[in-house]
DNA sequence: ACAAAAGTGTTAAGAATACACCCATGT
DNA sequence: ACATGGGTGTATTCTTAACACTTTTGT
């Protein structure tokens, strides 16, 4: 008799220089009406990645193809975690940009909420979100993972702001540019972005929009 | 109907400047008689850590209290992973020193095997072992995790050899000593170890025999 | 006296940090 | 002409890496 197996999804996006996470309002007890991460039971014949994708579609009206990076986080289990009894939850983190939610197809009223102002959460979901945030922060330092949270093209200032938002502190402009360019991850598009009464900014793109691990760190 | 949930254990020890992993010979099909990581089904009412500990006791005659550090690795799942059908495996890594195996109480003939000379393994267990080895290598660089694989007291040469064995390459003696001492993790015991026709070596111990995360890396 | 491992410092190269002004544009 | 964000370089400190000889012991 195996324990109950569930999947929970931590989906992050950047919006207005804020890091936001996708939450739903639970349709059923326990914690009915409270905020929670989208989650559901795993079914036989389904990998946990497939359960993750199904959960996003059904519970949050979110097409998982919009996520540019998905990574398994950790498998949480304690007997007391879920008031219904012993549950084991495999958690995944997904990152995207401009993630659309088809609320009319979603069963649990999904929306994004700023990490700086989280509502009270069901289960141990606040712990899971903090774990995911910490993982994301540390990945920024040794991978190109930000690509998943930006448009295809972006200015160096936008890139720096993404880092600052996720890390939670300011970075030095000259040092940041020197370092990120030294990694040879970016290429100039040749296009410029004119955005107001000031000098236009060069638009860059990542050479690879797939996860790359760097030798030295960036923080 | 949830998928089958199992736990697999990767237990490492250092022996004669070799990194060794605990393997069993499977008592039952599938893969009967082949080498595998100790593993079993999770039961309801049991956390996965408890399943891990029970597995070690029953399958490998290994008292889990001998492990000085235990860490969850990853949850592997693919439909094809186990010929019996869909299985999900939560994997744990355990580290110890002088790990005793009570073979007469073990159901599956446990023993340690060098990572440099692994037999053919059942399931995807070779992948899991490589994943664990990689995790261990990277943990050496930013934590004091080696403590779990050494005696309470040790010489700096022993410590360096532990690093070299796990990392798989030589380190510079003077730089290694300078760096490891600069972290302030070690204290001199005042005792010396006389071990042959040469100058005796100072014995050190870790100030904390629990996981600590360092600011800068050691490699 | 010799063999064997323990112990020890310096120099050079590279990486990280701190820091301030000119440039291109819109109004 | 002025306000706004874009773009750039240097000096200092810290970290890493390379490298060889003396010390203490047992036989």
mmCIF file of N, CA, C and O in Angstrom, chain A residues 55-139:
data_model
loop_
_atom_site.group_PDB
_atom_site.id
_atom_site.type_symbol
_atom_site.label_atom_id
_atom_site.label_comp_id
_atom_site.label_asym_id
_atom_site.label_seq_id
_atom_site.Cartn_x
_atom_site.Cartn_y
_atom_site.Cartn_z
ATOM 1 N N UNK A 55 -1.434 19.054 -14.444
ATOM 2 C CA UNK A 55 -1.878 19.895 -13.339
ATOM 3 C C UNK A 55 -1.980 21.349 -13.772
ATOM 4 O O UNK A 55 -2.963 22.036 -13.479
ATOM 5 N N UNK A 56 -0.942 21.812 -14.477
ATOM 6 C CA UNK A 56 -0.967 23.211 -14.906
ATOM 7 C C UNK A 56 -2.137 23.478 -15.835
ATOM 8 O O UNK A 56 -2.819 24.498 -15.719
ATOM 9 N N UNK A 57 -2.355 22.563 -16.765
ATOM 10 C CA UNK A 57 -3.454 22.756 -17.720
ATOM 11 C C UNK A 57 -4.798 22.779 -17.005
ATOM 12 O O UNK A 57 -5.587 23.700 -17.172
ATOM 13 N N UNK A 58 -5.035 21.758 -16.202
ATOM 14 C CA UNK A 58 -6.371 21.573 -15.632
ATOM 15 C C UNK A 58 -6.631 22.555 -14.494
ATOM 16 O O UNK A 58 -7.683 23.196 -14.446
ATOM 17 N N UNK A 59 -5.700 22.676 -13.576
ATOM 18 C CA UNK A 59 -5.959 23.481 -12.394
ATOM 19 C C UNK A 59 -5.766 24.966 -12.635
ATOM 20 O O UNK A 59 -6.418 25.794 -12.005
ATOM 21 N N UNK A 60 -4.824 25.291 -13.542
ATOM 22 C CA UNK A 60 -4.477 26.703 -13.675
ATOM 23 C C UNK A 60 -4.665 27.243 -15.092
ATOM 24 O O UNK A 60 -4.323 28.393 -15.350
ATOM 25 N N UNK A 61 -5.180 26.440 -15.999
ATOM 26 C CA UNK A 61 -5.388 26.923 -17.363
ATOM 27 C C UNK A 61 -4.111 27.406 -18.018
ATOM 28 O O UNK A 61 -4.111 28.326 -18.835
ATOM 29 N N UNK A 62 -3.001 26.793 -17.660
ATOM 30 C CA UNK A 62 -1.697 27.254 -18.122
ATOM 31 C C UNK A 62 -1.088 26.207 -19.039
ATOM 32 O O UNK A 62 -0.839 25.068 -18.624
ATOM 33 N N UNK A 63 -0.858 26.600 -20.295
ATOM 34 C CA UNK A 63 -0.240 25.671 -21.234
ATOM 35 C C UNK A 63 1.242 25.538 -20.887
ATOM 36 O O UNK A 63 1.996 26.515 -20.943
ATOM 37 N N UNK A 64 1.691 24.328 -20.524
ATOM 38 C CA UNK A 64 3.078 24.176 -20.065
ATOM 39 C C UNK A 64 4.115 24.479 -21.143
ATOM 40 O O UNK A 64 5.284 24.695 -20.807
ATOM 41 N N UNK A 65 3.688 24.552 -22.401
ATOM 42 C CA UNK A 65 4.670 24.923 -23.451
ATOM 43 C C UNK A 65 5.164 26.351 -23.273
ATOM 44 O O UNK A 65 6.173 26.742 -23.847
ATOM 45 N N UNK A 66 4.438 27.125 -22.503
ATOM 46 C CA UNK A 66 4.871 28.506 -22.254
ATOM 47 C C UNK A 66 6.077 28.569 -21.314
ATOM 48 O O UNK A 66 6.698 29.615 -21.184
ATOM 49 N N UNK A 67 6.375 27.478 -20.646
ATOM 50 C CA UNK A 67 7.509 27.466 -19.715
ATOM 51 C C UNK A 67 8.782 27.163 -20.487
ATOM 52 O O UNK A 67 8.871 26.146 -21.174
ATOM 53 N N UNK A 68 9.746 28.045 -20.365
ATOM 54 C CA UNK A 68 10.973 27.875 -21.136
ATOM 55 C C UNK A 68 11.989 27.018 -20.396
ATOM 56 O O UNK A 68 12.988 26.594 -20.962
ATOM 57 N N UNK A 69 11.746 26.790 -19.119
ATOM 58 C CA UNK A 69 12.657 25.957 -18.334
ATOM 59 C C UNK A 69 11.845 25.284 -17.232
ATOM 60 O O UNK A 69 11.080 25.960 -16.530
ATOM 61 N N UNK A 70 12.000 23.984 -17.111
ATOM 62 C CA UNK A 70 11.315 23.217 -16.069
ATOM 63 C C UNK A 70 12.359 22.364 -15.380
ATOM 64 O O UNK A 70 13.228 21.781 -16.032
ATOM 65 N N UNK A 71 12.281 22.313 -14.060
ATOM 66 C CA UNK A 71 13.283 21.560 -13.320
ATOM 67 C C UNK A 71 12.654 20.950 -12.075
ATOM 68 O O UNK A 71 11.883 21.622 -11.382
ATOM 69 N N UNK A 72 12.978 19.707 -11.805
ATOM 70 C CA UNK A 72 12.483 19.096 -10.571
ATOM 71 C C UNK A 72 13.214 19.719 -9.389
ATOM 72 O O UNK A 72 14.430 19.926 -9.445
ATOM 73 N N UNK A 73 12.471 20.010 -8.323
ATOM 74 C CA UNK A 73 13.050 20.672 -7.174
ATOM 75 C C UNK A 73 13.437 19.700 -6.069
ATOM 76 O O UNK A 73 14.602 19.591 -5.690
ATOM 77 N N UNK A 74 12.433 19.028 -5.522
ATOM 78 C CA UNK A 74 12.658 18.211 -4.331
ATOM 79 C C UNK A 74 11.380 17.421 -4.114
ATOM 80 O O UNK A 74 10.311 17.825 -4.585
ATOM 81 N N UNK A 75 11.499 16.341 -3.389
ATOM 82 C CA UNK A 75 10.319 15.554 -3.051
ATOM 83 C C UNK A 75 10.073 15.687 -1.561
ATOM 84 O O UNK A 75 10.906 15.258 -0.751
ATOM 85 N N UNK A 76 8.984 16.337 -1.223
ATOM 86 C CA UNK A 76 8.678 16.656 0.173
ATOM 87 C C UNK A 76 7.789 15.570 0.751
ATOM 88 O O UNK A 76 6.822 15.160 0.131
ATOM 89 N N UNK A 77 8.103 15.129 1.928
ATOM 90 C CA UNK A 77 7.175 14.232 2.579
ATOM 91 C C UNK A 77 7.360 14.253 4.075
ATOM 92 O O UNK A 77 8.456 14.193 4.582
ATOM 93 N N UNK A 78 6.243 14.384 4.721
ATOM 94 C CA UNK A 78 6.183 14.129 6.148
ATOM 95 C C UNK A 78 4.772 13.644 6.363
ATOM 96 O O UNK A 78 3.863 14.000 5.616
ATOM 97 N N UNK A 79 4.602 12.851 7.377
ATOM 98 C CA UNK A 79 3.272 12.305 7.613
ATOM 99 C C UNK A 79 2.289 13.427 7.894
ATOM 100 O O UNK A 79 1.133 13.379 7.506
ATOM 101 N N UNK A 80 2.754 14.479 8.530
ATOM 102 C CA UNK A 80 1.845 15.541 8.968
ATOM 103 C C UNK A 80 1.596 16.609 7.909
ATOM 104 O O UNK A 80 0.802 17.504 8.105
ATOM 105 N N UNK A 81 2.270 16.519 6.783
ATOM 106 C CA UNK A 81 2.239 17.592 5.792
ATOM 107 C C UNK A 81 0.825 17.878 5.308
ATOM 108 O O UNK A 81 0.412 19.015 5.174
ATOM 109 N N UNK A 82 0.073 16.853 5.033
ATOM 110 C CA UNK A 82 -1.281 17.012 4.526
ATOM 111 C C UNK A 82 -2.228 16.484 5.600
ATOM 112 O O UNK A 82 -2.073 15.360 6.060
ATOM 113 N N UNK A 83 -3.236 17.267 6.002
ATOM 114 C CA UNK A 83 -4.130 16.825 7.083
ATOM 115 C C UNK A 83 -4.859 15.522 6.748
ATOM 116 O O UNK A 83 -5.336 14.848 7.657
ATOM 117 N N UNK A 84 -4.893 15.156 5.468
ATOM 118 C CA UNK A 84 -5.576 13.910 5.119
ATOM 119 C C UNK A 84 -4.744 12.682 5.474
ATOM 120 O O UNK A 84 -5.220 11.563 5.380
ATOM 121 N N UNK A 85 -3.490 12.870 5.833
ATOM 122 C CA UNK A 85 -2.642 11.728 6.149
ATOM 123 C C UNK A 85 -1.336 11.841 5.384
ATOM 124 O O UNK A 85 -0.959 12.917 4.934
ATOM 125 N N UNK A 86 -0.675 10.737 5.216
ATOM 126 C CA UNK A 86 0.649 10.744 4.617
ATOM 127 C C UNK A 86 0.589 11.060 3.131
ATOM 128 O O UNK A 86 -0.085 10.388 2.366
ATOM 129 N N UNK A 87 1.294 12.097 2.713
ATOM 130 C CA UNK A 87 1.356 12.435 1.297
ATOM 131 C C UNK A 87 2.794 12.755 0.943
ATOM 132 O O UNK A 87 3.529 13.324 1.743
ATOM 133 N N UNK A 88 3.173 12.377 -0.257
ATOM 134 C CA UNK A 88 4.499 12.687 -0.772
ATOM 135 C C UNK A 88 4.298 13.549 -1.991
ATOM 136 O O UNK A 88 3.505 13.204 -2.872
ATOM 137 N N UNK A 89 5.006 14.685 -2.039
ATOM 138 C CA UNK A 89 4.823 15.603 -3.158
ATOM 139 C C UNK A 89 6.131 15.813 -3.903
ATOM 140 O O UNK A 89 7.110 16.278 -3.335
ATOM 141 N N UNK A 90 6.103 15.483 -5.193
ATOM 142 C CA UNK A 90 7.230 15.798 -6.073
ATOM 143 C C UNK A 90 6.996 17.205 -6.580
ATOM 144 O O UNK A 90 5.932 17.495 -7.134
ATOM 145 N N UNK A 91 7.953 18.099 -6.377
ATOM 146 C CA UNK A 91 7.741 19.488 -6.781
ATOM 147 C C UNK A 91 8.611 19.837 -7.986
ATOM 148 O O UNK A 91 9.748 19.387 -8.098
ATOM 149 N N UNK A 92 8.034 20.638 -8.870
ATOM 150 C CA UNK A 92 8.726 21.122 -10.058
ATOM 151 C C UNK A 92 8.692 22.640 -10.071
ATOM 152 O O UNK A 92 7.734 23.254 -9.592
ATOM 153 N N UNK A 93 9.747 23.225 -10.640
ATOM 154 C CA UNK A 93 9.777 24.671 -10.853
ATOM 155 C C UNK A 93 9.713 24.919 -12.352
ATOM 156 O O UNK A 93 10.431 24.276 -13.121
ATOM 157 N N UNK A 94 8.880 25.863 -12.767
ATOM 158 C CA UNK A 94 8.796 26.253 -14.170
ATOM 159 C C UNK A 94 9.003 27.746 -14.297
ATOM 160 O O UNK A 94 8.504 28.516 -13.482
ATOM 161 N N UNK A 95 9.744 28.161 -15.326
ATOM 162 C CA UNK A 95 10.031 29.578 -15.542
ATOM 163 C C UNK A 95 9.528 30.000 -16.911
ATOM 164 O O UNK A 95 9.697 29.271 -17.892
ATOM 165 N N UNK A 96 8.948 31.175 -16.972
ATOM 166 C CA UNK A 96 8.468 31.672 -18.251
ATOM 167 C C UNK A 96 8.369 33.174 -18.268
ATOM 168 O O UNK A 96 8.705 33.866 -17.299
ATOM 169 N N UNK A 97 7.900 33.675 -19.406
ATOM 170 C CA UNK A 97 7.729 35.116 -19.644
ATOM 171 C C UNK A 97 6.384 35.285 -20.308
ATOM 172 O O UNK A 97 6.068 34.503 -21.220
ATOM 173 N N UNK A 98 5.605 36.251 -19.889
ATOM 174 C CA UNK A 98 4.285 36.484 -20.493
ATOM 175 C C UNK A 98 3.449 35.211 -20.524
ATOM 176 O O UNK A 98 3.006 34.751 -21.590
ATOM 177 N N UNK A 99 3.264 34.609 -19.386
ATOM 178 C CA UNK A 99 2.527 33.356 -19.302
ATOM 179 C C UNK A 99 1.033 33.653 -19.288
ATOM 180 O O UNK A 99 0.539 34.365 -18.410
ATOM 181 N N UNK A 100 0.332 33.102 -20.279
ATOM 182 C CA UNK A 100 -1.117 33.328 -20.359
ATOM 183 C C UNK A 100 -1.850 32.249 -19.567
ATOM 184 O O UNK A 100 -1.477 31.078 -19.605
ATOM 185 N N UNK A 101 -2.918 32.671 -18.874
ATOM 186 C CA UNK A 101 -3.745 31.732 -18.115
ATOM 187 C C UNK A 101 -5.145 31.765 -18.704
ATOM 188 O O UNK A 101 -5.763 32.843 -18.789
ATOM 189 N N UNK A 102 -5.630 30.630 -19.098
ATOM 190 C CA UNK A 102 -7.002 30.574 -19.610
ATOM 191 C C UNK A 102 -7.913 30.285 -18.441
ATOM 192 O O UNK A 102 -8.234 29.139 -18.146
ATOM 193 N N UNK A 103 -8.314 31.353 -17.805
ATOM 194 C CA UNK A 103 -9.030 31.186 -16.537
ATOM 195 C C UNK A 103 -10.354 30.455 -16.703
ATOM 196 O O UNK A 103 -10.812 29.771 -15.797
ATOM 197 N N UNK A 104 -10.962 30.601 -17.849
ATOM 198 C CA UNK A 104 -12.269 29.948 -18.020
ATOM 199 C C UNK A 104 -12.138 28.421 -18.079
ATOM 200 O O UNK A 104 -13.068 27.696 -17.747
ATOM 201 N N UNK A 105 -10.940 27.925 -18.474
ATOM 202 C CA UNK A 105 -10.737 26.477 -18.507
ATOM 203 C C UNK A 105 -10.134 25.938 -17.212
ATOM 204 O O UNK A 105 -9.883 24.751 -17.095
ATOM 205 N N UNK A 106 -9.865 26.826 -16.276
ATOM 206 C CA UNK A 106 -9.163 26.390 -15.072
ATOM 207 C C UNK A 106 -10.163 26.128 -13.958
ATOM 208 O O UNK A 106 -11.149 26.852 -13.810
ATOM 209 N N UNK A 107 -9.893 25.102 -13.190
ATOM 210 C CA UNK A 107 -10.837 24.737 -12.135
ATOM 211 C C UNK A 107 -10.611 25.527 -10.854
ATOM 212 O O UNK A 107 -11.442 25.486 -9.963
ATOM 213 N N UNK A 108 -9.482 26.210 -10.734
ATOM 214 C CA UNK A 108 -9.156 26.750 -9.408
ATOM 215 C C UNK A 108 -8.690 28.207 -9.418
ATOM 216 O O UNK A 108 -7.788 28.572 -8.655
ATOM 217 N N UNK A 109 -9.272 29.034 -10.283
ATOM 218 C CA UNK A 109 -9.064 30.481 -10.251
ATOM 219 C C UNK A 109 -7.595 30.876 -10.105
ATOM 220 O O UNK A 109 -7.196 31.458 -9.095
ATOM 221 N N UNK A 110 -6.791 30.583 -11.101
ATOM 222 C CA UNK A 110 -5.352 30.820 -11.005
ATOM 223 C C UNK A 110 -4.982 32.288 -11.197
ATOM 224 O O UNK A 110 -5.658 33.015 -11.941
ATOM 225 N N UNK A 111 -3.915 32.699 -10.571
ATOM 226 C CA UNK A 111 -3.357 34.029 -10.823
ATOM 227 C C UNK A 111 -1.931 34.098 -10.284
ATOM 228 O O UNK A 111 -1.506 33.229 -9.527
ATOM 229 N N UNK A 112 -1.226 35.168 -10.720
ATOM 230 C CA UNK A 112 0.140 35.353 -10.243
ATOM 231 C C UNK A 112 0.147 36.325 -9.070
ATOM 232 O O UNK A 112 -0.587 37.318 -9.082
ATOM 233 N N UNK A 113 1.015 36.050 -8.095
ATOM 234 C CA UNK A 113 1.114 36.878 -6.892
ATOM 235 C C UNK A 113 2.578 37.161 -6.616
ATOM 236 O O UNK A 113 3.432 36.274 -6.765
ATOM 237 N N UNK A 114 2.849 38.403 -6.219
ATOM 238 C CA UNK A 114 4.235 38.795 -5.946
ATOM 239 C C UNK A 114 4.798 38.039 -4.750
ATOM 240 O O UNK A 114 4.134 37.881 -3.723
ATOM 241 N N UNK A 115 6.032 37.621 -4.868
ATOM 242 C CA UNK A 115 6.690 36.946 -3.746
ATOM 243 C C UNK A 115 6.882 37.881 -2.552
ATOM 244 O O UNK A 115 7.073 37.421 -1.434
ATOM 245 N N UNK A 116 6.827 39.191 -2.830
ATOM 246 C CA UNK A 116 7.009 40.146 -1.736
ATOM 247 C C UNK A 116 5.748 40.326 -0.909
ATOM 248 O O UNK A 116 5.755 41.051 0.076
ATOM 249 N N UNK A 117 4.686 39.699 -1.366
ATOM 250 C CA UNK A 117 3.410 39.983 -0.728
ATOM 251 C C UNK A 117 2.517 38.761 -0.853
ATOM 252 O O UNK A 117 1.419 38.825 -1.380
ATOM 253 N N UNK A 118 3.034 37.633 -0.376
ATOM 254 C CA UNK A 118 2.305 36.385 -0.540
ATOM 255 C C UNK A 118 1.141 36.306 0.437
ATOM 256 O O UNK A 118 1.285 36.670 1.604
ATOM 257 N N UNK A 119 0.013 35.778 -0.024
ATOM 258 C CA UNK A 119 -1.068 35.497 0.929
ATOM 259 C C UNK A 119 -0.686 34.278 1.774
ATOM 260 O O UNK A 119 0.296 33.601 1.491
ATOM 261 N N UNK A 120 -1.481 34.019 2.768
ATOM 262 C CA UNK A 120 -1.275 32.802 3.568
ATOM 263 C C UNK A 120 -1.551 31.593 2.684
ATOM 264 O O UNK A 120 -2.487 31.592 1.909
ATOM 265 N N UNK A 121 -0.717 30.573 2.814
ATOM 266 C CA UNK A 121 -0.796 29.444 1.897
ATOM 267 C C UNK A 121 -1.150 28.149 2.608
ATOM 268 O O UNK A 121 -0.789 27.940 3.770
ATOM 269 N N UNK A 122 -1.821 27.264 1.856
ATOM 270 C CA UNK A 122 -2.211 25.956 2.378
ATOM 271 C C UNK A 122 -0.991 25.043 2.489
ATOM 272 O O UNK A 122 0.060 25.306 1.890
ATOM 273 N N UNK A 123 -1.147 23.964 3.240
ATOM 274 C CA UNK A 123 -0.098 22.946 3.389
ATOM 275 C C UNK A 123 1.225 23.621 3.784
ATOM 276 O O UNK A 123 1.223 24.622 4.504
ATOM 277 N N UNK A 124 2.326 23.029 3.268
ATOM 278 C CA UNK A 124 3.644 23.634 3.505
ATOM 279 C C UNK A 124 4.103 24.387 2.263
ATOM 280 O O UNK A 124 5.290 24.448 1.965
ATOM 281 N N UNK A 125 3.165 24.977 1.542
ATOM 282 C CA UNK A 125 3.510 25.544 0.246
ATOM 283 C C UNK A 125 4.398 26.766 0.339
ATOM 284 O O UNK A 125 5.158 27.044 -0.592
ATOM 285 N N UNK A 126 4.350 27.465 1.437
ATOM 286 C CA UNK A 126 5.264 28.600 1.576
ATOM 287 C C UNK A 126 6.706 28.112 1.653
ATOM 288 O O UNK A 126 7.608 28.713 1.056
ATOM 289 N N UNK A 127 6.923 27.021 2.343
ATOM 290 C CA UNK A 127 8.267 26.436 2.417
ATOM 291 C C UNK A 127 8.746 26.021 1.037
ATOM 292 O O UNK A 127 9.891 26.263 0.648
ATOM 293 N N UNK A 128 7.847 25.431 0.257
ATOM 294 C CA UNK A 128 8.217 24.981 -1.087
ATOM 295 C C UNK A 128 8.580 26.173 -1.964
ATOM 296 O O UNK A 128 9.564 26.142 -2.708
ATOM 297 N N UNK A 129 7.800 27.249 -1.857
ATOM 298 C CA UNK A 129 8.101 28.440 -2.668
ATOM 299 C C UNK A 129 9.448 29.034 -2.275
ATOM 300 O O UNK A 129 10.244 29.418 -3.131
ATOM 301 N N UNK A 130 9.723 29.084 -0.983
ATOM 302 C CA UNK A 130 11.019 29.616 -0.561
ATOM 303 C C UNK A 130 12.171 28.735 -1.036
ATOM 304 O O UNK A 130 13.219 29.240 -1.438
ATOM 305 N N UNK A 131 11.941 27.444 -1.019
ATOM 306 C CA UNK A 131 12.958 26.524 -1.516
ATOM 307 C C UNK A 131 13.206 26.779 -2.999
ATOM 308 O O UNK A 131 14.352 26.844 -3.455
ATOM 309 N N UNK A 132 12.136 26.960 -3.757
ATOM 310 C CA UNK A 132 12.258 27.204 -5.199
ATOM 311 C C UNK A 132 12.963 28.527 -5.464
ATOM 312 O O UNK A 132 13.828 28.620 -6.341
ATOM 313 N N UNK A 133 12.608 29.545 -4.696
ATOM 314 C CA UNK A 133 13.230 30.850 -4.875
ATOM 315 C C UNK A 133 14.739 30.751 -4.627
ATOM 316 O O UNK A 133 15.547 31.287 -5.384
ATOM 317 N N UNK A 134 15.099 30.053 -3.589
ATOM 318 C CA UNK A 134 16.512 29.880 -3.274
ATOM 319 C C UNK A 134 17.234 29.126 -4.392
ATOM 320 O O UNK A 134 18.336 29.506 -4.800
ATOM 321 N N UNK A 135 16.595 28.093 -4.919
ATOM 322 C CA UNK A 135 17.202 27.350 -6.023
ATOM 323 C C UNK A 135 17.387 28.248 -7.235
ATOM 324 O O UNK A 135 18.424 28.226 -7.900
ATOM 325 N N UNK A 136 16.359 29.045 -7.515
ATOM 326 C CA UNK A 136 16.448 29.940 -8.672
ATOM 327 C C UNK A 136 17.586 30.939 -8.485
ATOM 328 O O UNK A 136 18.389 31.153 -9.395
ATOM 329 N N UNK A 137 17.659 31.540 -7.314
ATOM 330 C CA UNK A 137 18.745 32.488 -7.043
ATOM 331 C C UNK A 137 20.098 31.835 -7.274
ATOM 332 O O UNK A 137 20.983 32.408 -7.896
ATOM 333 N N UNK A 138 20.265 30.616 -6.758
ATOM 334 C CA UNK A 138 21.582 30.025 -6.883
ATOM 335 C C UNK A 138 21.857 29.619 -8.332
ATOM 336 O O UNK A 138 22.985 29.726 -8.792
ATOM 337 N N UNK A 139 20.831 29.253 -9.086
ATOM 338 C CA UNK A 139 21.040 28.910 -10.498
ATOM 339 C C UNK A 139 21.475 30.118 -11.320
ATOM 340 O O UNK A 139 22.206 29.988 -12.291
#
